[in-house]
Amino acid sequence: MHLLRPLLRASSLNLIFLATALAVITPRAAHAEALLVVEADTGKVLQADNATMPWYPASVTKIMTAYVTLKAVKEGRLSLDTLLTVSPVAASQSPSKMGFPPGTQVTIDNALKMMMVKSANDMAVVLAEGVGGSVDGFSAMMNQTALRLGMTQTSYVNPNGLPADGQVTSARDLAMLARAVIRDLPEYEYFMQIASIRYGRRVTQNFNKLIGRYPGADGFKTGFICASGYNLVASATRNGKRLIAVVLGASSGQARAVRAAQLLERGFGNGLGWLTPSLGTVDNLVPVDATPPNLRDEMCNGKRKRPATDEDPDIVASNGNASTGESAVAFFTAGLQPPAGKPAELLAAAAAPSEPVPVYTGPTKTGPALIAAVAADAEKQTPKRGKKSAIAAKKPDAAAPKAEASAKPAAKPAAVRHATAKPEAAAKPAALAEKKPAASTERKPTASAERNPAASADKKPAAKPVAVGDKPAPKPAKPKAAAKPKGENKPAG
């Protein structure tokens, strides 16, 4: 029996390694997700799943918009300080956007920051019109650039990725574009790495959750429309090695980030290269002639309504294990050791502290002028916030007589206009069950009087006979009578 134990252990190890090899070599079943990991400097493919399947790009389109714009800057045709004007076409774009009115001016520098961090669709059009003269003219420039870079599966119709017939790409082409940014525009890569921006009072975090959370993360861009699912082109550098990961069709913003982190972990820690067949370089992957999958029913049906924006509600990743997303077999493919931090845990944590980059409207400013510009933009936002706070201040008073509102729908408008109007109106028709308000009138003066002295003054005449009288023995019967309606109201509330 003792002699059999070593043999059993050896056979168990052989089975484990055989299962690992089969899992790596056997292609995955087709599903609505495309994955790709490549080395940034060599283009060597480390993993590819549906990498050449045509896909709707959504807002990862903006990587090309930034590339074409920054090439024009690098070649001296424009500068980062060039002022561009928000047109009616730009202002009419769907969210996510900055929402500037037509006629507002922004520099190319600020427009790029807003576009890459907030994924602002209006800023993408501002850049397109400023660089290419029109959306159509700029789209032609984008398509010429795609052909020059070898992105044979890509075509563009607009600069922001909003749904349009003919706006198509693939994970392969997006990895090639990311490599071109790294190779051709190293001095402008910081536009792809900004963790957050501040416009006036508003701070917007980068929708790429790897930035500031995943060690070494240093680019690029996210995207989402109903048809595409959640997309992400990400890069990270570790020990001098830079990888690019592409995830298309994930189920949520959190899922795409976790999936990208998993791909990067495997790429950095892959110690079992001898088990995987050579996949060649990214430009040699063979394109698939197919129609892009349309994930609209899955992403935006009645149960899972999604706006056409990257502003994701942080749904937990649904693919793989909730804690790591890694199977036991994938554990071995990651180099026989667990990652330094579980991707899901890393990305659930708060981003590393960083100072938001200020963005503003108008010409380029520095020093005190920049501080003044940021303050001016903050001041423009104040009226909107003032209205909201005024409404919020009224809400507690209006919300107090909930039972009355539900019992008497016709009285609702009065409650919205002024919370004290109801108790007064209710006091007049004493014959009806309008004694309901009398019950709430006694409870409300103390709560609302602190917030609204004028309101409490209105209520005092009604409350005085009950609260002040020294010996009115019969008058306490009024609250008791009023308590009855209160009991009646409970079921309705």
Short mmCIF file of C-alpha atoms in Angstrom, two decimals:
data_model
loop_
_atom_site.label_atom_id
_atom_site.label_comp_id
_atom_site.label_asym_id
_atom_site.label_seq_id
_atom_site.Cartn_x
_atom_site.Cartn_y
_atom_site.Cartn_z
CA MET A 1 0.00 0.00 0.00
CA HIS A 2 2.88 2.35 0.90
CA LEU A 3 4.43 1.61 -2.48
CA LEU A 4 1.24 2.70 -4.26
CA ARG A 5 1.09 6.16 -2.64
CA PRO A 6 3.97 7.71 -4.66
CA LEU A 7 2.45 6.32 -7.84
CA LEU A 8 -0.96 7.77 -6.99
CA ARG A 9 0.57 11.17 -6.25
CA ALA A 10 2.51 11.13 -9.52
CA SER A 11 -0.58 10.18 -11.51
CA SER A 12 -2.59 12.95 -9.78
CA LEU A 13 0.01 15.54 -10.75
CA ASN A 14 0.02 14.24 -14.31
CA LEU A 15 -3.77 14.57 -14.48
CA ILE A 16 -3.60 18.13 -13.16
CA PHE A 17 -1.02 19.20 -15.72
CA LEU A 18 -2.89 17.38 -18.49
CA ALA A 19 -6.11 19.18 -17.54
CA THR A 20 -4.22 22.47 -17.48
CA ALA A 21 -2.73 21.89 -20.93
CA LEU A 22 -6.11 20.90 -22.38
CA ALA A 23 -7.77 23.96 -20.87
CA VAL A 24 -5.18 26.24 -22.43
CA ILE A 25 -5.05 24.57 -25.84
CA THR A 26 -8.79 23.83 -26.23
CA PRO A 27 -10.59 26.91 -27.57
CA ARG A 28 -13.41 28.30 -25.46
CA ALA A 29 -16.99 28.01 -26.54
CA ALA A 30 -18.20 31.04 -28.46
CA HIS A 31 -19.89 33.65 -26.28
CA ALA A 32 -20.68 37.34 -26.45
CA GLU A 33 -17.28 38.53 -25.27
CA ALA A 34 -13.98 39.22 -27.00
CA LEU A 35 -10.67 39.12 -25.10
CA LEU A 36 -7.09 39.88 -26.15
CA VAL A 37 -3.74 40.41 -24.42
CA VAL A 38 -0.61 41.50 -26.30
CA GLU A 39 2.86 42.74 -25.48
CA ALA A 40 3.01 46.46 -26.25
CA ASP A 41 6.54 46.53 -27.69
CA THR A 42 6.55 43.32 -29.77
CA GLY A 43 2.83 42.84 -30.51
CA LYS A 44 3.12 39.22 -29.37
CA VAL A 45 -0.30 37.72 -28.59
CA LEU A 46 -0.53 36.12 -25.13
CA GLN A 47 -4.25 35.29 -25.21
CA ALA A 48 -6.96 35.71 -27.83
CA ASP A 49 -10.65 34.83 -27.62
CA ASN A 50 -12.89 36.12 -30.44
CA ALA A 51 -10.17 38.71 -30.99
CA THR A 52 -10.98 39.20 -34.68
CA MET A 53 -14.77 39.12 -34.32
CA PRO A 54 -16.25 42.44 -35.56
CA TRP A 55 -17.60 44.51 -32.65
CA TYR A 56 -19.30 47.83 -32.02
CA PRO A 57 -16.60 50.04 -30.46
CA ALA A 58 -18.76 52.49 -28.44
CA SER A 59 -16.60 55.10 -26.69
CA VAL A 60 -13.28 53.34 -27.23
CA THR A 61 -13.70 55.13 -30.58
CA LYS A 62 -12.34 58.16 -28.71
CA ILE A 63 -8.87 56.62 -28.64
CA MET A 64 -8.76 57.15 -32.41
CA THR A 65 -10.25 60.65 -32.02
CA ALA A 66 -7.45 61.49 -29.59
CA TYR A 67 -4.82 59.87 -31.84
CA VAL A 68 -5.84 61.85 -34.96
CA THR A 69 -6.08 65.10 -32.96
CA LEU A 70 -2.71 64.66 -31.25
CA LYS A 71 -1.02 63.72 -34.54
CA ALA A 72 -2.24 67.06 -35.92
CA VAL A 73 -0.79 68.79 -32.84
CA LYS A 74 2.51 66.94 -33.13
CA GLU A 75 2.80 67.85 -36.80
CA GLY A 76 2.22 71.53 -35.99
CA ARG A 77 -1.13 71.94 -37.74
CA LEU A 78 -2.73 72.84 -34.40
CA SER A 79 -1.61 73.34 -30.82
CA LEU A 80 -3.00 72.24 -27.48
CA ASP A 81 -3.83 75.91 -26.85
CA THR A 82 -5.96 76.21 -30.01
CA LEU A 83 -9.45 77.43 -29.09
CA LEU A 84 -12.41 75.48 -30.46
CA THR A 85 -16.08 76.49 -30.31
CA VAL A 86 -18.97 74.27 -29.21
CA SER A 87 -21.37 74.07 -32.17
CA PRO A 88 -25.10 73.26 -32.03
CA VAL A 89 -24.21 69.81 -33.42
CA ALA A 90 -21.75 69.20 -30.57
CA ALA A 91 -24.15 70.52 -27.94
CA SER A 92 -26.91 68.18 -29.19
CA GLN A 93 -24.95 64.96 -28.56
CA SER A 94 -26.32 62.38 -26.13
CA PRO A 95 -24.76 61.88 -22.67
CA SER A 96 -22.23 61.39 -21.35
CA LYS A 97 -21.25 65.00 -22.08
CA MET A 98 -20.11 68.26 -20.51
CA GLY A 99 -23.29 70.04 -21.57
CA PHE A 100 -21.79 73.38 -22.61
CA PRO A 101 -24.12 75.66 -24.60
CA PRO A 102 -23.30 76.49 -28.24
CA GLY A 103 -20.73 79.24 -28.50
CA THR A 104 -18.67 78.08 -25.50
CA GLN A 105 -14.95 77.95 -26.27
CA VAL A 106 -12.52 75.32 -25.02
CA THR A 107 -8.90 74.55 -25.82
CA ILE A 108 -7.88 71.30 -27.48
CA ASP A 109 -6.04 70.45 -24.26
CA ASN A 110 -9.16 70.77 -22.10
CA ALA A 111 -11.44 69.11 -24.66
CA LEU A 112 -9.13 66.07 -24.77
CA LYS A 113 -9.07 65.76 -20.99
CA MET A 114 -12.85 66.00 -20.76
CA MET A 115 -13.29 63.48 -23.57
CA MET A 116 -10.86 60.88 -22.22
CA VAL A 117 -11.86 61.04 -18.53
CA LYS A 118 -15.60 61.84 -18.63
CA SER A 119 -16.06 60.26 -22.07
CA ALA A 120 -17.75 63.49 -23.15
CA ASN A 121 -19.49 62.96 -26.49
CA ASP A 122 -19.89 66.68 -27.10
CA MET A 123 -16.13 67.27 -26.71
CA ALA A 124 -15.41 64.52 -29.25
CA VAL A 125 -17.52 66.41 -31.80
CA VAL A 126 -15.85 69.73 -30.86
CA LEU A 127 -12.46 68.14 -31.63
CA ALA A 128 -13.73 66.54 -34.83
CA GLU A 129 -15.09 69.82 -36.18
CA GLY A 130 -11.98 71.70 -35.09
CA VAL A 131 -9.52 69.27 -36.67
CA GLY A 132 -11.48 67.92 -39.64
CA GLY A 133 -13.87 70.78 -40.38
CA SER A 134 -16.93 68.58 -39.82
CA VAL A 135 -17.91 65.22 -38.36
CA ASP A 136 -17.83 63.64 -41.83
CA GLY A 137 -14.47 65.20 -42.67
CA PHE A 138 -12.95 64.00 -39.42
CA SER A 139 -14.43 60.50 -39.82
CA ALA A 140 -12.68 60.28 -43.19
CA MET A 141 -9.40 61.17 -41.44
CA MET A 142 -10.06 58.47 -38.85
CA ASN A 143 -10.65 55.85 -41.55
CA GLN A 144 -7.49 56.86 -43.42
CA THR A 145 -5.51 56.52 -40.20
CA ALA A 146 -7.04 53.11 -39.47
CA LEU A 147 -5.97 51.83 -42.88
CA ARG A 148 -2.46 53.21 -42.41
CA LEU A 149 -2.17 51.39 -39.08
CA GLY A 150 -3.41 48.10 -40.57
CA MET A 151 -6.78 48.18 -38.77
CA THR A 152 -8.53 46.37 -41.60
CA GLN A 153 -11.65 45.49 -39.57
CA THR A 154 -12.40 49.07 -38.50
CA SER A 155 -14.61 51.78 -39.97
CA TYR A 156 -15.77 55.03 -38.38
CA VAL A 157 -18.87 57.17 -38.91
CA ASN A 158 -18.54 59.51 -35.91
CA PRO A 159 -15.83 60.55 -33.42
CA ASN A 160 -17.53 59.46 -30.20
CA GLY A 161 -18.88 55.94 -30.78
CA LEU A 162 -22.58 56.67 -30.37
CA PRO A 163 -24.68 54.08 -32.26
CA ALA A 164 -24.32 54.38 -36.05
CA ASP A 165 -24.45 51.98 -38.97
CA GLY A 166 -20.94 51.20 -40.12
CA GLN A 167 -19.16 52.02 -36.82
CA VAL A 168 -17.26 48.75 -36.35
CA THR A 169 -13.92 47.50 -35.02
CA SER A 170 -12.39 44.39 -33.35
CA ALA A 171 -10.24 43.59 -30.33
CA ARG A 172 -7.33 43.00 -32.73
CA ASP A 173 -7.65 46.44 -34.31
CA LEU A 174 -8.01 48.18 -30.94
CA ALA A 175 -4.82 46.56 -29.66
CA MET A 176 -3.05 47.78 -32.81
CA LEU A 177 -4.37 51.30 -32.19
CA ALA A 178 -3.18 51.25 -28.56
CA ARG A 179 0.28 50.18 -29.71
CA ALA A 180 0.30 53.06 -32.21
CA VAL A 181 -0.48 55.57 -29.42
CA ILE A 182 2.39 54.21 -27.32
CA ARG A 183 4.79 54.15 -30.28
CA ASP A 184 3.86 57.41 -32.05
CA LEU A 185 2.68 59.73 -29.27
CA PRO A 186 4.65 58.96 -26.09
CA GLU A 187 4.76 62.66 -25.14
CA TYR A 188 0.94 62.84 -25.12
CA GLU A 189 0.17 59.56 -23.39
CA TYR A 190 -0.77 61.36 -20.19
CA PHE A 191 -4.16 62.12 -21.73
CA MET A 192 -4.89 58.37 -21.46
CA GLN A 193 -3.77 58.15 -17.82
CA ILE A 194 -5.60 60.95 -15.98
CA ALA A 195 -7.33 59.60 -12.86
CA SER A 196 -9.87 62.42 -12.47
CA ILE A 197 -10.76 65.94 -13.61
CA ARG A 198 -12.33 68.89 -11.80
CA TYR A 199 -14.64 71.26 -13.64
CA GLY A 200 -15.76 73.98 -11.28
CA ARG A 201 -17.27 72.14 -8.33
CA ARG A 202 -17.66 68.82 -10.11
CA VAL A 203 -15.04 66.07 -9.86
CA THR A 204 -15.29 63.19 -12.35
CA GLN A 205 -13.33 59.97 -11.89
CA ASN A 206 -11.98 58.10 -14.90
CA PHE A 207 -14.42 55.35 -15.94
CA ASN A 208 -11.39 53.09 -16.43
CA LYS A 209 -11.41 51.56 -12.94
CA LEU A 210 -7.89 50.17 -13.34
CA ILE A 211 -6.41 53.68 -13.15
CA GLY A 212 -5.36 54.27 -9.55
CA ARG A 213 -6.33 50.75 -8.45
CA TYR A 214 -4.48 48.12 -10.49
CA PRO A 215 -0.69 48.30 -9.94
CA GLY A 216 1.00 49.77 -13.00
CA ALA A 217 -2.19 50.68 -14.90
CA ASP A 218 -1.38 53.44 -17.42
CA GLY A 219 -4.19 53.75 -20.02
CA PHE A 220 -6.53 53.81 -22.10
CA LYS A 221 -10.34 54.09 -22.49
CA THR A 222 -13.74 52.56 -21.76
CA GLY A 223 -16.91 52.38 -23.84
CA PHE A 224 -20.54 51.30 -23.69
CA ILE A 225 -23.64 51.23 -25.84
CA CYS A 226 -26.44 48.69 -25.57
CA ALA A 227 -25.36 46.84 -28.72
CA SER A 228 -21.70 46.49 -27.68
CA GLY A 229 -21.85 45.80 -23.97
CA TYR A 230 -19.11 47.19 -21.74
CA ASN A 231 -15.79 47.63 -23.54
CA LEU A 232 -12.31 48.46 -22.25
CA VAL A 233 -8.85 48.94 -23.73
CA ALA A 234 -6.37 48.89 -20.85
CA SER A 235 -2.62 48.84 -20.42
CA ALA A 236 -0.26 48.28 -17.50
CA THR A 237 3.50 48.15 -16.97
CA ARG A 238 5.33 45.86 -14.57
CA ASN A 239 9.10 45.35 -14.28
CA GLY A 240 9.65 47.16 -17.57
CA LYS A 241 7.13 44.98 -19.43
CA ARG A 242 4.01 46.66 -20.80
CA LEU A 243 0.87 44.75 -21.78
CA ILE A 244 -2.31 45.80 -23.55
CA ALA A 245 -5.61 44.09 -22.68
CA VAL A 246 -8.83 44.45 -24.66
CA VAL A 247 -12.23 43.40 -23.28
CA LEU A 248 -15.36 43.75 -25.43
CA GLY A 249 -18.91 42.83 -24.44
CA ALA A 250 -18.56 42.54 -20.64
CA SER A 251 -21.71 42.59 -18.53
CA SER A 252 -20.91 45.74 -16.53
CA GLY A 253 -18.27 48.38 -15.90
CA GLN A 254 -17.01 46.39 -12.92
CA ALA A 255 -16.96 43.15 -14.93
CA ARG A 256 -14.87 44.62 -17.76
CA ALA A 257 -12.34 46.00 -15.26
CA VAL A 258 -12.04 42.72 -13.37
CA ARG A 259 -11.71 40.79 -16.64
CA ALA A 260 -8.97 43.13 -17.89
CA ALA A 261 -7.10 42.79 -14.58
CA GLN A 262 -7.30 39.01 -14.82
CA LEU A 263 -5.92 39.08 -18.37
CA LEU A 264 -3.06 41.34 -17.32
CA GLU A 265 -2.25 39.16 -14.30
CA ARG A 266 -1.99 36.08 -16.48
CA GLY A 267 0.13 37.95 -18.99
CA PHE A 268 2.57 39.20 -16.36
CA GLY A 269 2.74 35.94 -14.40
CA ASN A 270 2.51 33.33 -17.14
CA GLY A 271 5.18 30.77 -16.27
CA LEU A 272 3.71 28.00 -18.40
CA GLY A 273 4.46 29.40 -21.86
CA TRP A 274 5.62 26.00 -23.00
CA LEU A 275 2.03 24.71 -22.63
CA THR A 276 0.48 27.33 -24.91
CA PRO A 277 0.72 27.22 -28.68
CA SER A 278 2.34 30.23 -30.35
CA LEU A 279 -0.32 32.75 -31.34
CA GLY A 280 2.00 34.98 -33.36
CA THR A 281 1.66 38.76 -33.42
CA VAL A 282 -1.49 40.85 -33.26
CA ASP A 283 -1.29 42.08 -36.86
CA ASN A 284 -1.17 38.47 -38.12
CA LEU A 285 -4.43 37.42 -36.45
CA VAL A 286 -6.88 36.39 -39.18
CA PRO A 287 -10.04 38.56 -39.36
CA VAL A 288 -13.43 36.86 -39.10
CA ASP A 289 -16.00 37.75 -41.74
CA ALA A 290 -19.14 38.10 -39.63
CA THR A 291 -21.76 40.54 -38.40
CA PRO A 292 -20.98 42.17 -35.05
CA PRO A 293 -23.00 40.62 -32.21
CA ASN A 294 -25.80 42.88 -31.01
CA LEU A 295 -26.11 42.66 -27.22
CA ARG A 296 -29.00 45.11 -26.91
CA ASP A 297 -31.51 42.55 -25.58
CA GLU A 298 -29.02 41.27 -23.03
CA MET A 299 -27.71 44.68 -21.91
CA CYS A 300 -30.75 46.97 -22.13
CA ASN A 301 -33.85 44.83 -21.73
CA GLY A 302 -36.58 45.62 -19.22
CA LYS A 303 -34.80 43.88 -16.36
CA ARG A 304 -31.41 45.47 -17.01
CA LYS A 305 -32.05 48.95 -18.29
CA ARG A 306 -28.85 50.81 -19.13
CA PRO A 307 -28.32 54.34 -20.40
CA ALA A 308 -25.99 54.73 -23.38
CA THR A 309 -23.15 55.93 -21.19
CA ASP A 310 -20.09 54.70 -19.36
CA GLU A 311 -21.49 55.86 -16.02
CA ASP A 312 -21.86 52.35 -14.67
CA PRO A 313 -23.56 51.49 -11.35
CA ASP A 314 -20.71 49.18 -10.30
CA ILE A 315 -22.48 45.87 -10.75
CA VAL A 316 -20.37 43.00 -9.42
CA ALA A 317 -18.74 41.00 -12.17
CA SER A 318 -20.96 38.12 -13.19
CA ASN A 319 -18.31 36.15 -15.09
CA GLY A 320 -16.32 33.63 -13.10
CA ASN A 321 -15.87 33.39 -9.34
CA ALA A 322 -17.09 36.43 -7.42
CA SER A 323 -13.90 36.74 -5.40
CA THR A 324 -11.21 36.10 -8.01
CA GLY A 325 -12.91 35.15 -11.26
CA GLU A 326 -10.26 32.45 -11.60
CA SER A 327 -10.87 28.73 -11.89
CA ALA A 328 -8.49 26.18 -10.43
CA VAL A 329 -7.12 25.52 -13.90
CA ALA A 330 -6.58 29.24 -14.57
CA PHE A 331 -4.66 29.36 -11.29
CA PHE A 332 -2.00 27.16 -12.88
CA THR A 333 -1.89 29.21 -16.07
CA ALA A 334 -1.04 32.25 -13.96
CA GLY A 335 2.35 30.77 -13.10
CA LEU A 336 1.55 28.36 -10.22
CA GLN A 337 1.11 31.26 -7.79
CA PRO A 338 -1.83 33.49 -6.92
CA PRO A 339 -1.77 37.13 -8.03
CA ALA A 340 -0.43 39.75 -5.63
CA GLY A 341 -4.00 41.02 -5.13
CA LYS A 342 -7.30 39.55 -6.25
CA PRO A 343 -8.57 41.64 -9.19
CA ALA A 344 -12.10 41.99 -7.81
CA GLU A 345 -10.77 43.18 -4.44
CA LEU A 346 -8.29 45.60 -6.02
CA LEU A 347 -10.97 47.18 -8.18
CA ALA A 348 -13.58 47.35 -5.41
CA ALA A 349 -11.21 49.47 -3.31
CA ALA A 350 -11.09 53.24 -3.50
CA ALA A 351 -8.71 54.67 -6.09
CA ALA A 352 -5.32 55.88 -4.87
CA PRO A 353 -5.52 59.53 -3.76
CA SER A 354 -4.69 61.97 -6.54
CA GLU A 355 -5.31 65.64 -7.23
CA PRO A 356 -7.99 66.08 -9.91
CA VAL A 357 -6.71 67.84 -13.03
CA PRO A 358 -8.54 71.17 -13.42
CA VAL A 359 -10.38 71.72 -16.71
CA TYR A 360 -12.09 74.94 -17.72
CA THR A 361 -13.62 76.90 -20.57
CA GLY A 362 -11.95 79.72 -22.47
CA PRO A 363 -8.29 80.29 -23.43
CA THR A 364 -5.30 78.62 -21.78
CA LYS A 365 -4.59 80.02 -18.34
CA THR A 366 -1.95 79.51 -15.66
CA GLY A 367 -1.35 80.68 -12.10
CA PRO A 368 -3.87 83.16 -10.66
CA ALA A 369 -5.71 83.33 -14.00
CA LEU A 370 -6.28 79.57 -13.89
CA ILE A 371 -7.57 79.77 -10.32
CA ALA A 372 -9.93 82.57 -11.36
CA ALA A 373 -11.16 80.56 -14.38
CA VAL A 374 -11.90 77.50 -12.26
CA ALA A 375 -13.72 79.71 -9.73
CA ALA A 376 -15.75 81.33 -12.52
CA ASP A 377 -16.84 77.92 -13.83
CA ALA A 378 -17.76 76.92 -10.27
CA GLU A 379 -19.85 80.08 -9.96
CA LYS A 380 -21.76 79.16 -13.13
CA GLN A 381 -22.78 75.90 -11.46
CA THR A 382 -23.97 77.58 -8.26
CA PRO A 383 -27.47 78.68 -9.42
CA LYS A 384 -28.37 75.10 -10.38
CA ARG A 385 -27.23 73.81 -7.03
CA GLY A 386 -29.04 76.67 -5.25
CA LYS A 387 -32.36 75.62 -6.79
CA LYS A 388 -31.79 72.03 -5.80
CA SER A 389 -30.93 72.94 -2.23
CA ALA A 390 -34.04 75.15 -2.01
CA ILE A 391 -36.20 72.25 -3.15
CA ALA A 392 -34.40 69.93 -0.74
CA ALA A 393 -35.10 72.38 2.11
CA LYS A 394 -38.83 72.26 1.37
CA LYS A 395 -38.93 68.49 1.00
CA PRO A 396 -38.92 67.54 4.73
CA ASP A 397 -41.96 69.83 5.39
CA ALA A 398 -43.78 68.57 2.31
CA ALA A 399 -43.01 64.97 3.08
CA ALA A 400 -44.32 65.10 6.66
CA PRO A 401 -48.06 64.79 5.93
CA LYS A 402 -47.56 61.58 3.95
CA ALA A 403 -50.72 59.92 5.19
CA GLU A 404 -52.80 62.93 4.20
CA ALA A 405 -51.25 63.05 0.76
CA SER A 406 -52.05 59.42 0.13
CA ALA A 407 -55.58 59.74 1.51
CA LYS A 408 -56.36 62.99 -0.38
CA PRO A 409 -54.61 63.13 -3.78
CA ALA A 410 -56.41 66.39 -4.63
CA ALA A 411 -54.59 68.14 -1.79
CA LYS A 412 -51.12 67.22 -3.13
CA PRO A 413 -50.47 70.40 -5.11
CA ALA A 414 -51.07 72.50 -1.98
CA ALA A 415 -48.56 70.40 -0.06
CA VAL A 416 -45.97 70.93 -2.76
CA ARG A 417 -46.49 74.69 -2.79
CA HIS A 418 -46.36 75.18 0.96
CA ALA A 419 -46.30 72.57 3.65
CA THR A 420 -48.37 74.67 6.05
CA ALA A 421 -51.19 75.30 3.58
CA LYS A 422 -52.70 71.91 4.28
CA PRO A 423 -53.20 72.19 8.02
CA GLU A 424 -54.82 75.66 7.58
CA ALA A 425 -57.14 74.49 4.82
CA ALA A 426 -58.00 71.46 6.86
CA ALA A 427 -58.92 73.52 9.91
CA LYS A 428 -61.73 75.36 8.07
CA PRO A 429 -64.06 72.47 7.17
CA ALA A 430 -64.38 71.16 10.75
CA ALA A 431 -67.45 69.03 9.94
CA LEU A 432 -65.67 66.53 7.71
CA ALA A 433 -62.92 64.06 8.52
CA GLU A 434 -60.62 67.03 7.90
CA LYS A 435 -59.69 66.56 11.50
CA LYS A 436 -56.95 64.38 10.05
CA PRO A 437 -54.79 67.45 9.45
CA ALA A 438 -55.49 68.58 13.01
CA ALA A 439 -53.63 65.52 14.25
CA SER A 440 -50.65 66.25 12.06
CA THR A 441 -50.84 69.95 12.89
CA GLU A 442 -50.04 69.22 16.50
CA ARG A 443 -46.99 67.15 15.66
CA LYS A 444 -45.58 69.30 12.89
CA PRO A 445 -45.16 72.76 14.47
CA THR A 446 -42.24 71.63 16.60
CA ALA A 447 -40.43 70.00 13.64
CA SER A 448 -41.14 72.62 11.02
CA ALA A 449 -40.92 75.63 13.36
CA GLU A 450 -37.16 75.09 13.63
CA ARG A 451 -36.82 75.20 9.89
CA ASN A 452 -39.55 77.76 9.07
CA PRO A 453 -40.51 80.28 11.77
CA ALA A 454 -43.09 81.89 9.46
CA ALA A 455 -44.75 78.53 9.01
CA SER A 456 -44.92 78.00 12.77
CA ALA A 457 -46.52 81.44 13.13
CA ASP A 458 -49.27 80.30 10.78
CA LYS A 459 -49.84 77.23 12.85
CA LYS A 460 -49.76 78.84 16.32
CA PRO A 461 -53.41 80.05 16.30
CA ALA A 462 -54.62 76.51 15.63
CA ALA A 463 -52.27 74.95 18.18
CA LYS A 464 -52.74 77.54 20.99
CA PRO A 465 -56.02 76.27 22.47
CA VAL A 466 -54.48 72.84 22.96
CA ALA A 467 -50.94 73.75 24.07
CA VAL A 468 -51.44 76.94 26.17
CA GLY A 469 -54.76 76.59 28.01
CA ASP A 470 -54.34 76.02 31.78
CA LYS A 471 -57.68 74.45 32.54
CA PRO A 472 -59.55 73.74 29.34
CA ALA A 473 -60.57 70.23 30.35
CA PRO A 474 -62.89 69.65 27.38
CA LYS A 475 -60.33 70.81 24.81
CA PRO A 476 -57.92 67.85 25.16
CA ALA A 477 -60.81 65.83 23.72
CA LYS A 478 -60.00 67.42 20.34
CA PRO A 479 -56.65 65.65 19.99
CA LYS A 480 -58.33 62.38 20.95
CA ALA A 481 -60.92 62.88 18.25
CA ALA A 482 -58.13 63.76 15.84
CA ALA A 483 -56.27 60.61 16.74
CA LYS A 484 -59.06 58.56 15.16
CA PRO A 485 -58.37 59.75 11.61
CA LYS A 486 -54.70 59.11 12.31
CA GLY A 487 -55.53 55.47 12.92
CA GLU A 488 -57.64 55.40 9.76
CA ASN A 489 -54.83 56.84 7.76
CA LYS A 490 -52.31 54.19 8.74
CA PRO A 491 -53.56 51.51 6.36
CA ALA A 492 -53.49 53.99 3.49
CA GLY A 493 -49.92 55.02 4.31
#
